[in-house]
Amino acid sequence: MSNTTTTSAGKVRINRYPLLRKLLIGFIVISLLNLIISYCFYTPKLFSIDNQNRELIIKYNILQDRIRTLESKIDDIHYRDISVYRSLFSVDTLAIDGIYNPYPESKYAALQGDEYTSLMTSSWKSLDNLARKTYAASLSLDQLQILAKNKERMSFAIPAIWPIDRTQLEWFYSFGMRAKHPIYRTRKMHKGVDLSCKRGVPVYATGDAIVEMTDKGLRRRGYGQQVLLNHEFGYQTRYAHLNKIYVKEGDRVSRGQLIGEVGSTGGSTGPHLHYEVIYMGRHVNPVNYFNRNMTSEEYKQLMEKMKTNTDLEIE
Ligand SMILES: [Zn+2]
């Protein structure tokens, strides 16, 4: 029994061996053919991958175009920033050292190594450039926002209105060199304007300010009872010869706020408000500030009320 089994098993091995060999050879031949065909000709799968690649490149190029469009938009914003907005606030161009310097090539080393390198690297470089410009533009806008707030504050601070109700004005004596001082007979500078009106006429702050100084001025010379306001941005205003003062040093006052009453204290011979505007430590003509809202007719009427000589003040 055991012999038969051995013989039949041996037969099986002998019979099957050429078949296996044929299969093996067949397999190798088919593989080689497949390799040669796939190398020389596209298979459907390769076709599809190749098509996808082509589409990706097209999409990448579209993306690059969009990056370039964004770059030109941000360049336009940058141009408007330096030539319009910043010049509006009289500030220099924002300078950040090296902000526009490209990154070193080593940053893009990881992208090297295939036929798409130049496509990838140029896109990354464009995006980095865009990021730098956007950062600079946003910093500049932050600065401008602060400046705009200051500008608004400044527009409220500048002494731009009349310190008394204009209809109460009887006559006024102008700013500048006096014709001749009525008492001392010398030519002296009149540092403000004298607004002649009735005693007790309300006196208003001409712009937002902090009360820098109040003076009881008990002497019978000089400014008498006075208020000096500090408007910041280089402006101060003085209201002198007052009858009453309604504010104290350190108070914050806003434009149009009642600060006192017209009187005739100090070196004064009749009720009037002596009003000064000081810019950067120099006295300037107040009329140039409070005539801004006047029509030419109103200005003409004002000029008719101007006196060139007065004995209102004793200095
Ligand atoms: Zn005066």
PDB file of C-alpha atoms and ligand atoms in Angstrom:
ATOM      1  CA  MET A   1       0.000   0.000   0.000  1.00  0.00           C
ATOM      2  CA  SER A   2       2.786   2.307   1.001  1.00  0.00           C
ATOM      3  CA  ASN A   3       4.604   1.657  -2.333  1.00  0.00           C
ATOM      4  CA  THR A   4       1.563   2.508  -4.376  1.00  0.00           C
ATOM      5  CA  THR A   5       1.084   5.718  -2.475  1.00  0.00           C
ATOM      6  CA  THR A   6       4.736   6.647  -3.003  1.00  0.00           C
ATOM      7  CA  THR A   7       4.485   5.789  -6.691  1.00  0.00           C
ATOM      8  CA  SER A   8       1.254   7.730  -7.188  1.00  0.00           C
ATOM      9  CA  ALA A   9       2.629  10.700  -5.205  1.00  0.00           C
ATOM     10  CA  GLY A  10       5.794  10.630  -7.342  1.00  0.00           C
ATOM     11  CA  LYS A  11       3.625  10.518 -10.430  1.00  0.00           C
ATOM     12  CA  VAL A  12       1.725  13.538  -9.272  1.00  0.00           C
ATOM     13  CA  ARG A  13       4.957  15.525  -8.745  1.00  0.00           C
ATOM     14  CA  ILE A  14       6.334  14.420 -12.107  1.00  0.00           C
ATOM     15  CA  ASN A  15       3.074  15.168 -13.895  1.00  0.00           C
ATOM     16  CA  ARG A  16       2.463  18.515 -12.331  1.00  0.00           C
ATOM     17  CA  TYR A  17       5.955  20.048 -12.544  1.00  0.00           C
ATOM     18  CA  PRO A  18       5.890  21.076 -16.221  1.00  0.00           C
ATOM     19  CA  LEU A  19       2.514  22.700 -15.665  1.00  0.00           C
ATOM     20  CA  LEU A  20       3.844  24.836 -12.851  1.00  0.00           C
ATOM     21  CA  ARG A  21       6.872  25.707 -14.934  1.00  0.00           C
ATOM     22  CA  LYS A  22       4.650  26.758 -17.803  1.00  0.00           C
ATOM     23  CA  LEU A  23       2.511  28.851 -15.484  1.00  0.00           C
ATOM     24  CA  LEU A  24       5.611  30.502 -14.013  1.00  0.00           C
ATOM     25  CA  ILE A  25       7.080  31.266 -17.401  1.00  0.00           C
ATOM     26  CA  GLY A  26       3.717  32.527 -18.572  1.00  0.00           C
ATOM     27  CA  PHE A  27       3.457  34.785 -15.547  1.00  0.00           C
ATOM     28  CA  ILE A  28       6.953  36.200 -16.073  1.00  0.00           C
ATOM     29  CA  VAL A  29       6.291  36.812 -19.760  1.00  0.00           C
ATOM     30  CA  ILE A  30       2.981  38.564 -19.035  1.00  0.00           C
ATOM     31  CA  SER A  31       4.609  40.682 -16.328  1.00  0.00           C
ATOM     32  CA  LEU A  32       7.427  41.695 -18.640  1.00  0.00           C
ATOM     33  CA  LEU A  33       4.956  42.496 -21.402  1.00  0.00           C
ATOM     34  CA  ASN A  34       2.855  44.496 -18.958  1.00  0.00           C
ATOM     35  CA  LEU A  35       5.942  46.375 -17.860  1.00  0.00           C
ATOM     36  CA  ILE A  36       6.976  47.128 -21.419  1.00  0.00           C
ATOM     37  CA  ILE A  37       3.452  48.133 -22.441  1.00  0.00           C
ATOM     38  CA  SER A  38       2.939  50.330 -19.373  1.00  0.00           C
ATOM     39  CA  TYR A  39       6.293  51.968 -19.958  1.00  0.00           C
ATOM     40  CA  CYS A  40       5.676  52.650 -23.625  1.00  0.00           C
ATOM     41  CA  PHE A  41       1.892  53.092 -23.605  1.00  0.00           C
ATOM     42  CA  TYR A  42      -0.551  54.744 -21.121  1.00  0.00           C
ATOM     43  CA  THR A  43      -2.892  52.552 -19.233  1.00  0.00           C
ATOM     44  CA  PRO A  44      -6.377  53.938 -18.524  1.00  0.00           C
ATOM     45  CA  LYS A  45      -5.383  54.593 -14.890  1.00  0.00           C
ATOM     46  CA  LEU A  46      -2.275  56.489 -15.933  1.00  0.00           C
ATOM     47  CA  PHE A  47      -4.356  58.430 -18.380  1.00  0.00           C
ATOM     48  CA  SER A  48      -6.656  59.509 -15.618  1.00  0.00           C
ATOM     49  CA  ILE A  49      -3.751  60.474 -13.294  1.00  0.00           C
ATOM     50  CA  ASP A  50      -2.105  62.428 -16.069  1.00  0.00           C
ATOM     51  CA  ASN A  51      -5.338  64.282 -16.782  1.00  0.00           C
ATOM     52  CA  GLN A  52      -5.715  65.107 -13.088  1.00  0.00           C
ATOM     53  CA  ASN A  53      -2.161  66.478 -13.048  1.00  0.00           C
ATOM     54  CA  ARG A  54      -2.873  68.673 -16.009  1.00  0.00           C
ATOM     55  CA  GLU A  55      -6.011  70.002 -14.329  1.00  0.00           C
ATOM     56  CA  LEU A  56      -4.108  70.677 -11.106  1.00  0.00           C
ATOM     57  CA  ILE A  57      -1.528  72.720 -12.984  1.00  0.00           C
ATOM     58  CA  ILE A  58      -4.258  74.761 -14.639  1.00  0.00           C
ATOM     59  CA  LYS A  59      -5.918  75.338 -11.257  1.00  0.00           C
ATOM     60  CA  TYR A  60      -2.565  76.286  -9.744  1.00  0.00           C
ATOM     61  CA  ASN A  61      -2.010  78.840 -12.480  1.00  0.00           C
ATOM     62  CA  ILE A  62      -5.469  80.299 -11.850  1.00  0.00           C
ATOM     63  CA  LEU A  63      -4.582  80.575  -8.160  1.00  0.00           C
ATOM     64  CA  GLN A  64      -1.368  82.362  -9.074  1.00  0.00           C
ATOM     65  CA  ASP A  65      -3.345  84.825 -11.160  1.00  0.00           C
ATOM     66  CA  ARG A  66      -5.613  85.497  -8.216  1.00  0.00           C
ATOM     67  CA  ILE A  67      -2.595  86.055  -5.959  1.00  0.00           C
ATOM     68  CA  ARG A  68      -1.216  88.528  -8.510  1.00  0.00           C
ATOM     69  CA  THR A  69      -4.571  90.364  -8.605  1.00  0.00           C
ATOM     70  CA  LEU A  70      -4.550  90.594  -4.810  1.00  0.00           C
ATOM     71  CA  GLU A  71      -0.973  91.850  -4.902  1.00  0.00           C
ATOM     72  CA  SER A  72      -1.897  94.649  -7.279  1.00  0.00           C
ATOM     73  CA  LYS A  73      -4.888  95.549  -5.064  1.00  0.00           C
ATOM     74  CA  ILE A  74      -2.701  95.731  -1.957  1.00  0.00           C
ATOM     75  CA  ASP A  75      -0.176  97.808  -3.929  1.00  0.00           C
ATOM     76  CA  ASP A  76      -3.009 100.185  -4.743  1.00  0.00           C
ATOM     77  CA  ILE A  77      -3.971 100.385  -1.036  1.00  0.00           C
ATOM     78  CA  HIS A  78      -0.318 101.023  -0.170  1.00  0.00           C
ATOM     79  CA  TYR A  79      -0.156 103.821  -2.749  1.00  0.00           C
ATOM     80  CA  ARG A  80      -3.312 105.473  -1.431  1.00  0.00           C
ATOM     81  CA  ASP A  81      -2.009 105.028   2.109  1.00  0.00           C
ATOM     82  CA  ILE A  82       1.223 106.935   1.473  1.00  0.00           C
ATOM     83  CA  SER A  83      -0.010 109.498  -1.040  1.00  0.00           C
ATOM     84  CA  VAL A  84      -3.441 110.303   0.374  1.00  0.00           C
ATOM     85  CA  TYR A  85      -4.206 109.133   3.896  1.00  0.00           C
ATOM     86  CA  ARG A  86      -0.823 109.621   5.515  1.00  0.00           C
ATOM     87  CA  SER A  87      -0.265 112.973   3.805  1.00  0.00           C
ATOM     88  CA  LEU A  88      -3.718 114.028   5.016  1.00  0.00           C
ATOM     89  CA  PHE A  89      -2.453 113.638   8.563  1.00  0.00           C
ATOM     90  CA  SER A  90       1.015 114.985   7.658  1.00  0.00           C
ATOM     91  CA  VAL A  91       2.780 111.821   8.785  1.00  0.00           C
ATOM     92  CA  ASP A  92       5.692 110.066   7.160  1.00  0.00           C
ATOM     93  CA  THR A  93       5.421 106.727   5.438  1.00  0.00           C
ATOM     94  CA  LEU A  94       5.425 103.891   7.939  1.00  0.00           C
ATOM     95  CA  ALA A  95       8.909 102.386   7.930  1.00  0.00           C
ATOM     96  CA  ILE A  96       9.444  98.820   9.133  1.00  0.00           C
ATOM     97  CA  ASP A  97      13.008  97.665   8.588  1.00  0.00           C
ATOM     98  CA  GLY A  98      13.238  94.851   6.059  1.00  0.00           C
ATOM     99  CA  ILE A  99       9.476  94.405   5.737  1.00  0.00           C
ATOM    100  CA  TYR A 100       9.689  94.164   1.950  1.00  0.00           C
ATOM    101  CA  ASN A 101      12.843  92.021   1.814  1.00  0.00           C
ATOM    102  CA  PRO A 102      12.115  88.533   0.420  1.00  0.00           C
ATOM    103  CA  TYR A 103      12.818  85.532   2.654  1.00  0.00           C
ATOM    104  CA  PRO A 104      16.048  83.546   1.983  1.00  0.00           C
ATOM    105  CA  GLU A 105      15.832  80.787  -0.640  1.00  0.00           C
ATOM    106  CA  SER A 106      16.451  78.165   2.059  1.00  0.00           C
ATOM    107  CA  LYS A 107      12.869  78.726   3.281  1.00  0.00           C
ATOM    108  CA  TYR A 108      11.645  77.114   0.066  1.00  0.00           C
ATOM    109  CA  ALA A 109      14.162  74.220   0.002  1.00  0.00           C
ATOM    110  CA  ALA A 110      11.525  71.664   0.989  1.00  0.00           C
ATOM    111  CA  LEU A 111       9.599  72.459  -2.187  1.00  0.00           C
ATOM    112  CA  GLN A 112      12.546  71.619  -4.456  1.00  0.00           C
ATOM    113  CA  GLY A 113      13.008  68.375  -6.314  1.00  0.00           C
ATOM    114  CA  ASP A 114      10.360  67.845  -8.995  1.00  0.00           C
ATOM    115  CA  GLU A 115       9.169  69.351 -12.220  1.00  0.00           C
ATOM    116  CA  TYR A 116       6.592  71.481 -10.358  1.00  0.00           C
ATOM    117  CA  THR A 117       9.204  73.194  -8.187  1.00  0.00           C
ATOM    118  CA  SER A 118       9.121  76.531  -9.971  1.00  0.00           C
ATOM    119  CA  LEU A 119       5.303  76.615  -9.874  1.00  0.00           C
ATOM    120  CA  MET A 120       5.201  75.835  -6.153  1.00  0.00           C
ATOM    121  CA  THR A 121       8.085  78.127  -5.166  1.00  0.00           C
ATOM    122  CA  SER A 122       6.791  81.131  -7.059  1.00  0.00           C
ATOM    123  CA  SER A 123       3.342  80.721  -5.506  1.00  0.00           C
ATOM    124  CA  TRP A 124       4.781  80.515  -2.019  1.00  0.00           C
ATOM    125  CA  LYS A 125       6.971  83.543  -2.653  1.00  0.00           C
ATOM    126  CA  SER A 126       3.970  85.528  -3.919  1.00  0.00           C
ATOM    127  CA  LEU A 127       1.914  84.528  -0.879  1.00  0.00           C
ATOM    128  CA  ASP A 128       4.728  85.521   1.492  1.00  0.00           C
ATOM    129  CA  ASN A 129       5.053  88.835  -0.292  1.00  0.00           C
ATOM    130  CA  LEU A 130       1.325  89.369   0.007  1.00  0.00           C
ATOM    131  CA  ALA A 131       1.436  88.563   3.718  1.00  0.00           C
ATOM    132  CA  ARG A 132       4.228  91.126   4.273  1.00  0.00           C
ATOM    133  CA  LYS A 133       2.370  93.872   2.420  1.00  0.00           C
ATOM    134  CA  THR A 134      -0.905  93.109   4.202  1.00  0.00           C
ATOM    135  CA  TYR A 135       0.850  93.264   7.571  1.00  0.00           C
ATOM    136  CA  ALA A 136       2.452  96.639   6.744  1.00  0.00           C
ATOM    137  CA  ALA A 137      -0.865  98.026   5.463  1.00  0.00           C
ATOM    138  CA  SER A 138      -2.738  96.927   8.580  1.00  0.00           C
ATOM    139  CA  LEU A 139      -0.107  98.506  10.873  1.00  0.00           C
ATOM    140  CA  SER A 140      -0.367 101.733   8.918  1.00  0.00           C
ATOM    141  CA  LEU A 141      -4.161 101.709   9.174  1.00  0.00           C
ATOM    142  CA  ASP A 142      -3.916 101.170  12.941  1.00  0.00           C
ATOM    143  CA  GLN A 143      -1.779 104.302  13.157  1.00  0.00           C
ATOM    144  CA  LEU A 144      -4.155 106.273  10.958  1.00  0.00           C
ATOM    145  CA  GLN A 145      -7.094 105.242  13.104  1.00  0.00           C
ATOM    146  CA  ILE A 146      -5.388 106.771  16.159  1.00  0.00           C
ATOM    147  CA  LEU A 147      -4.514 109.908  14.167  1.00  0.00           C
ATOM    148  CA  ALA A 148      -8.102 110.221  12.948  1.00  0.00           C
ATOM    149  CA  LYS A 149      -9.361 110.070  16.535  1.00  0.00           C
ATOM    150  CA  ASN A 150      -6.867 112.817  17.468  1.00  0.00           C
ATOM    151  CA  LYS A 151      -7.971 114.846  14.473  1.00  0.00           C
ATOM    152  CA  GLU A 152     -11.565 114.651  15.681  1.00  0.00           C
ATOM    153  CA  ARG A 153     -10.475 115.673  19.186  1.00  0.00           C
ATOM    154  CA  MET A 154      -8.459 118.503  17.648  1.00  0.00           C
ATOM    155  CA  SER A 155     -11.426 119.801  15.673  1.00  0.00           C
ATOM    156  CA  PHE A 156     -13.347 120.170  18.948  1.00  0.00           C
ATOM    157  CA  ALA A 157     -10.361 121.653  20.778  1.00  0.00           C
ATOM    158  CA  ILE A 158      -9.481 124.499  18.381  1.00  0.00           C
ATOM    159  CA  PRO A 159     -10.964 127.797  19.696  1.00  0.00           C
ATOM    160  CA  ALA A 160     -13.419 128.309  16.862  1.00  0.00           C
ATOM    161  CA  ILE A 161     -16.495 130.073  18.265  1.00  0.00           C
ATOM    162  CA  TRP A 162     -17.297 133.453  19.774  1.00  0.00           C
ATOM    163  CA  PRO A 163     -16.574 133.689  23.528  1.00  0.00           C
ATOM    164  CA  ILE A 164     -19.768 135.755  23.998  1.00  0.00           C
ATOM    165  CA  ASP A 165     -23.131 135.884  22.245  1.00  0.00           C
ATOM    166  CA  ARG A 166     -22.336 137.957  19.170  1.00  0.00           C
ATOM    167  CA  THR A 167     -25.592 139.913  19.392  1.00  0.00           C
ATOM    168  CA  GLN A 168     -24.460 141.311  22.737  1.00  0.00           C
ATOM    169  CA  LEU A 169     -21.429 142.977  21.188  1.00  0.00           C
ATOM    170  CA  GLU A 170     -21.449 146.772  21.289  1.00  0.00           C
ATOM    171  CA  TRP A 171     -18.073 147.370  19.698  1.00  0.00           C
ATOM    172  CA  PHE A 172     -14.691 145.744  19.670  1.00  0.00           C
ATOM    173  CA  TYR A 173     -11.096 146.765  19.798  1.00  0.00           C
ATOM    174  CA  SER A 174      -8.751 144.844  17.583  1.00  0.00           C
ATOM    175  CA  PHE A 175      -5.662 142.719  18.024  1.00  0.00           C
ATOM    176  CA  GLY A 176      -2.243 144.148  17.175  1.00  0.00           C
ATOM    177  CA  MET A 177      -0.159 147.197  17.827  1.00  0.00           C
ATOM    178  CA  ARG A 178      -2.055 149.892  19.727  1.00  0.00           C
ATOM    179  CA  ALA A 179      -2.206 153.287  18.059  1.00  0.00           C
ATOM    180  CA  LYS A 180      -0.939 154.849  21.256  1.00  0.00           C
ATOM    181  CA  HIS A 181      -1.628 153.754  24.799  1.00  0.00           C
ATOM    182  CA  PRO A 182      -4.309 156.119  26.141  1.00  0.00           C
ATOM    183  CA  ILE A 183      -2.620 156.658  29.484  1.00  0.00           C
ATOM    184  CA  TYR A 184       1.048 155.854  29.023  1.00  0.00           C
ATOM    185  CA  ARG A 185       1.199 157.373  25.545  1.00  0.00           C
ATOM    186  CA  THR A 186       3.422 154.551  24.340  1.00  0.00           C
ATOM    187  CA  ARG A 187       2.817 152.072  21.530  1.00  0.00           C
ATOM    188  CA  LYS A 188       2.131 148.673  22.990  1.00  0.00           C
ATOM    189  CA  MET A 189       1.000 145.380  21.602  1.00  0.00           C
ATOM    190  CA  HIS A 190      -2.637 144.466  22.256  1.00  0.00           C
ATOM    191  CA  LYS A 191      -2.448 140.696  22.634  1.00  0.00           C
ATOM    192  CA  GLY A 192      -6.141 139.977  22.149  1.00  0.00           C
ATOM    193  CA  VAL A 193      -9.442 141.573  21.226  1.00  0.00           C
ATOM    194  CA  ASP A 194     -11.670 143.600  23.534  1.00  0.00           C
ATOM    195  CA  LEU A 195     -15.329 142.707  23.160  1.00  0.00           C
ATOM    196  CA  SER A 196     -17.329 145.502  24.696  1.00  0.00           C
ATOM    197  CA  CYS A 197     -20.733 144.491  26.103  1.00  0.00           C
ATOM    198  CA  LYS A 198     -22.820 144.753  29.235  1.00  0.00           C
ATOM    199  CA  ARG A 199     -21.589 143.502  32.601  1.00  0.00           C
ATOM    200  CA  GLY A 200     -22.800 139.976  33.349  1.00  0.00           C
ATOM    201  CA  VAL A 201     -22.931 138.760  29.717  1.00  0.00           C
ATOM    202  CA  PRO A 202     -22.081 135.016  29.765  1.00  0.00           C
ATOM    203  CA  VAL A 203     -18.577 133.996  28.645  1.00  0.00           C
ATOM    204  CA  TYR A 204     -18.142 130.632  26.920  1.00  0.00           C
ATOM    205  CA  ALA A 205     -15.171 128.325  26.373  1.00  0.00           C
ATOM    206  CA  THR A 206     -14.360 128.532  22.664  1.00  0.00           C
ATOM    207  CA  GLY A 207     -13.104 124.931  22.400  1.00  0.00           C
ATOM    208  CA  ASP A 208     -12.712 121.761  24.463  1.00  0.00           C
ATOM    209  CA  ALA A 209     -10.001 122.393  27.047  1.00  0.00           C
ATOM    210  CA  ILE A 210      -8.638 121.984  30.549  1.00  0.00           C
ATOM    211  CA  VAL A 211      -8.699 124.994  32.868  1.00  0.00           C
ATOM    212  CA  GLU A 212      -4.995 125.775  33.196  1.00  0.00           C
ATOM    213  CA  MET A 213      -5.316 128.759  35.498  1.00  0.00           C
ATOM    214  CA  THR A 214      -7.871 130.992  37.169  1.00  0.00           C
ATOM    215  CA  ASP A 215      -6.863 134.237  38.827  1.00  0.00           C
ATOM    216  CA  LYS A 216      -8.877 136.405  41.192  1.00  0.00           C
ATOM    217  CA  GLY A 217      -6.746 139.347  40.026  1.00  0.00           C
ATOM    218  CA  LEU A 218      -7.494 141.638  42.925  1.00  0.00           C
ATOM    219  CA  ARG A 219      -5.066 144.311  41.732  1.00  0.00           C
ATOM    220  CA  ARG A 220      -6.485 147.190  39.762  1.00  0.00           C
ATOM    221  CA  ARG A 221      -4.113 146.525  36.913  1.00  0.00           C
ATOM    222  CA  GLY A 222      -3.599 143.837  34.373  1.00  0.00           C
ATOM    223  CA  TYR A 223      -6.062 141.113  33.498  1.00  0.00           C
ATOM    224  CA  GLY A 224      -8.144 141.212  36.661  1.00  0.00           C
ATOM    225  CA  GLN A 225     -10.244 138.063  37.172  1.00  0.00           C
ATOM    226  CA  GLN A 226      -9.227 135.747  34.373  1.00  0.00           C
ATOM    227  CA  VAL A 227      -9.420 132.197  33.089  1.00  0.00           C
ATOM    228  CA  LEU A 228      -6.682 130.581  30.994  1.00  0.00           C
ATOM    229  CA  LEU A 229      -7.723 127.477  29.081  1.00  0.00           C
ATOM    230  CA  ASN A 230      -5.365 124.882  27.641  1.00  0.00           C
ATOM    231  CA  HIS A 231      -6.897 123.277  24.547  1.00  0.00           C
ATOM    232  CA  GLU A 232      -3.854 121.065  23.857  1.00  0.00           C
ATOM    233  CA  PHE A 233      -2.568 120.776  20.262  1.00  0.00           C
ATOM    234  CA  GLY A 234      -0.666 124.022  21.002  1.00  0.00           C
ATOM    235  CA  TYR A 235      -3.710 126.239  21.742  1.00  0.00           C
ATOM    236  CA  GLN A 236      -4.524 128.352  24.798  1.00  0.00           C
ATOM    237  CA  THR A 237      -7.206 131.021  25.289  1.00  0.00           C
ATOM    238  CA  ARG A 238      -7.475 133.755  27.883  1.00  0.00           C
ATOM    239  CA  TYR A 239     -10.663 135.434  29.123  1.00  0.00           C
ATOM    240  CA  ALA A 240      -9.871 138.541  31.202  1.00  0.00           C
ATOM    241  CA  HIS A 241     -11.528 141.301  33.307  1.00  0.00           C
ATOM    242  CA  LEU A 242     -14.288 138.872  34.320  1.00  0.00           C
ATOM    243  CA  ASN A 243     -16.982 139.706  36.829  1.00  0.00           C
ATOM    244  CA  LYS A 244     -17.461 136.058  37.863  1.00  0.00           C
ATOM    245  CA  ILE A 245     -15.637 132.783  37.254  1.00  0.00           C
ATOM    246  CA  TYR A 246     -17.596 129.518  37.173  1.00  0.00           C
ATOM    247  CA  VAL A 247     -14.711 127.056  36.724  1.00  0.00           C
ATOM    248  CA  LYS A 248     -11.650 126.051  38.711  1.00  0.00           C
ATOM    249  CA  GLU A 249      -8.167 124.916  37.794  1.00  0.00           C
ATOM    250  CA  GLY A 250      -8.057 121.374  36.421  1.00  0.00           C
ATOM    251  CA  ASP A 251     -11.691 121.374  35.255  1.00  0.00           C
ATOM    252  CA  ARG A 252     -12.355 119.917  31.835  1.00  0.00           C
ATOM    253  CA  VAL A 253     -14.597 122.187  29.790  1.00  0.00           C
ATOM    254  CA  SER A 254     -16.201 121.689  26.422  1.00  0.00           C
ATOM    255  CA  ARG A 255     -16.820 124.136  23.592  1.00  0.00           C
ATOM    256  CA  GLY A 256     -19.686 126.476  24.393  1.00  0.00           C
ATOM    257  CA  GLN A 257     -19.606 125.788  28.138  1.00  0.00           C
ATOM    258  CA  LEU A 258     -20.284 128.742  30.439  1.00  0.00           C
ATOM    259  CA  ILE A 259     -17.065 129.657  32.271  1.00  0.00           C
ATOM    260  CA  GLY A 260     -17.720 133.161  33.593  1.00  0.00           C
ATOM    261  CA  GLU A 261     -19.361 136.572  33.223  1.00  0.00           C
ATOM    262  CA  VAL A 262     -18.157 139.745  31.579  1.00  0.00           C
ATOM    263  CA  GLY A 263     -16.938 142.356  34.058  1.00  0.00           C
ATOM    264  CA  SER A 264     -14.464 145.167  34.464  1.00  0.00           C
ATOM    265  CA  THR A 265     -11.953 143.825  36.967  1.00  0.00           C
ATOM    266  CA  GLY A 266      -8.210 144.592  36.894  1.00  0.00           C
ATOM    267  CA  GLY A 267      -6.930 147.318  34.640  1.00  0.00           C
ATOM    268  CA  SER A 268     -10.243 148.084  32.990  1.00  0.00           C
ATOM    269  CA  THR A 269     -12.377 151.178  32.787  1.00  0.00           C
ATOM    270  CA  GLY A 270     -15.591 149.590  31.518  1.00  0.00           C
ATOM    271  CA  PRO A 271     -17.219 146.169  31.099  1.00  0.00           C
ATOM    272  CA  HIS A 272     -15.674 144.156  28.276  1.00  0.00           C
ATOM    273  CA  LEU A 273     -14.099 140.797  27.613  1.00  0.00           C
ATOM    274  CA  HIS A 274     -10.429 140.779  26.744  1.00  0.00           C
ATOM    275  CA  TYR A 275     -10.020 137.543  24.763  1.00  0.00           C
ATOM    276  CA  GLU A 276      -6.699 136.069  23.637  1.00  0.00           C
ATOM    277  CA  VAL A 277      -5.811 133.111  21.454  1.00  0.00           C
ATOM    278  CA  ILE A 278      -2.298 131.769  21.949  1.00  0.00           C
ATOM    279  CA  TYR A 279      -0.838 129.230  19.523  1.00  0.00           C
ATOM    280  CA  MET A 280       2.470 127.568  20.310  1.00  0.00           C
ATOM    281  CA  GLY A 281       3.203 130.298  22.853  1.00  0.00           C
ATOM    282  CA  ARG A 282       2.552 133.162  20.408  1.00  0.00           C
ATOM    283  CA  HIS A 283      -0.420 135.486  20.454  1.00  0.00           C
ATOM    284  CA  VAL A 284      -2.483 135.314  17.282  1.00  0.00           C
ATOM    285  CA  ASN A 285      -5.470 137.334  16.071  1.00  0.00           C
ATOM    286  CA  PRO A 286      -8.623 135.784  17.630  1.00  0.00           C
ATOM    287  CA  VAL A 287     -10.803 137.195  14.853  1.00  0.00           C
ATOM    288  CA  ASN A 288      -9.189 134.714  12.466  1.00  0.00           C
ATOM    289  CA  TYR A 289     -10.555 131.934  14.651  1.00  0.00           C
ATOM    290  CA  PHE A 290     -14.042 133.035  15.552  1.00  0.00           C
ATOM    291  CA  ASN A 291     -14.985 134.535  12.222  1.00  0.00           C
ATOM    292  CA  ARG A 292     -15.042 131.144  10.504  1.00  0.00           C
ATOM    293  CA  ASN A 293     -18.796 130.726  10.722  1.00  0.00           C
ATOM    294  CA  MET A 294     -19.583 134.307   9.744  1.00  0.00           C
ATOM    295  CA  THR A 295     -21.049 135.371   6.429  1.00  0.00           C
ATOM    296  CA  SER A 296     -19.328 138.222   4.610  1.00  0.00           C
ATOM    297  CA  GLU A 297     -22.218 140.519   5.615  1.00  0.00           C
ATOM    298  CA  GLU A 298     -21.806 139.604   9.301  1.00  0.00           C
ATOM    299  CA  TYR A 299     -18.076 140.155   8.998  1.00  0.00           C
ATOM    300  CA  LYS A 300     -18.694 143.574   7.440  1.00  0.00           C
ATOM    301  CA  GLN A 301     -21.015 144.495  10.329  1.00  0.00           C
ATOM    302  CA  LEU A 302     -18.355 143.355  12.771  1.00  0.00           C
ATOM    303  CA  MET A 303     -15.735 145.499  11.097  1.00  0.00           C
ATOM    304  CA  GLU A 304     -18.081 148.492  11.397  1.00  0.00           C
ATOM    305  CA  LYS A 305     -18.077 147.926  15.156  1.00  0.00           C
ATOM    306  CA  MET A 306     -14.282 147.970  15.294  1.00  0.00           C
ATOM    307  CA  LYS A 307     -12.574 150.778  17.133  1.00  0.00           C
ATOM    308  CA  THR A 308      -8.973 151.659  16.502  1.00  0.00           C
ATOM    309  CA  ASN A 309      -8.487 153.504  19.754  1.00  0.00           C
ATOM    310  CA  THR A 310      -9.790 152.962  23.239  1.00  0.00           C
ATOM    311  CA  ASP A 311      -9.158 153.820  26.814  1.00  0.00           C
ATOM    312  CA  LEU A 312     -10.789 150.639  28.084  1.00  0.00           C
ATOM    313  CA  GLU A 313      -7.654 149.089  29.470  1.00  0.00           C
ATOM    314  CA  ILE A 314      -4.979 150.277  31.838  1.00  0.00           C
ATOM    315  CA  GLU A 315      -1.868 148.148  31.608  1.00  0.00           C
TER     316      GLU A 315
HETATM  317 ZN    ZN B   1      -7.690 143.970  25.703  1.00  0.00          ZN
END
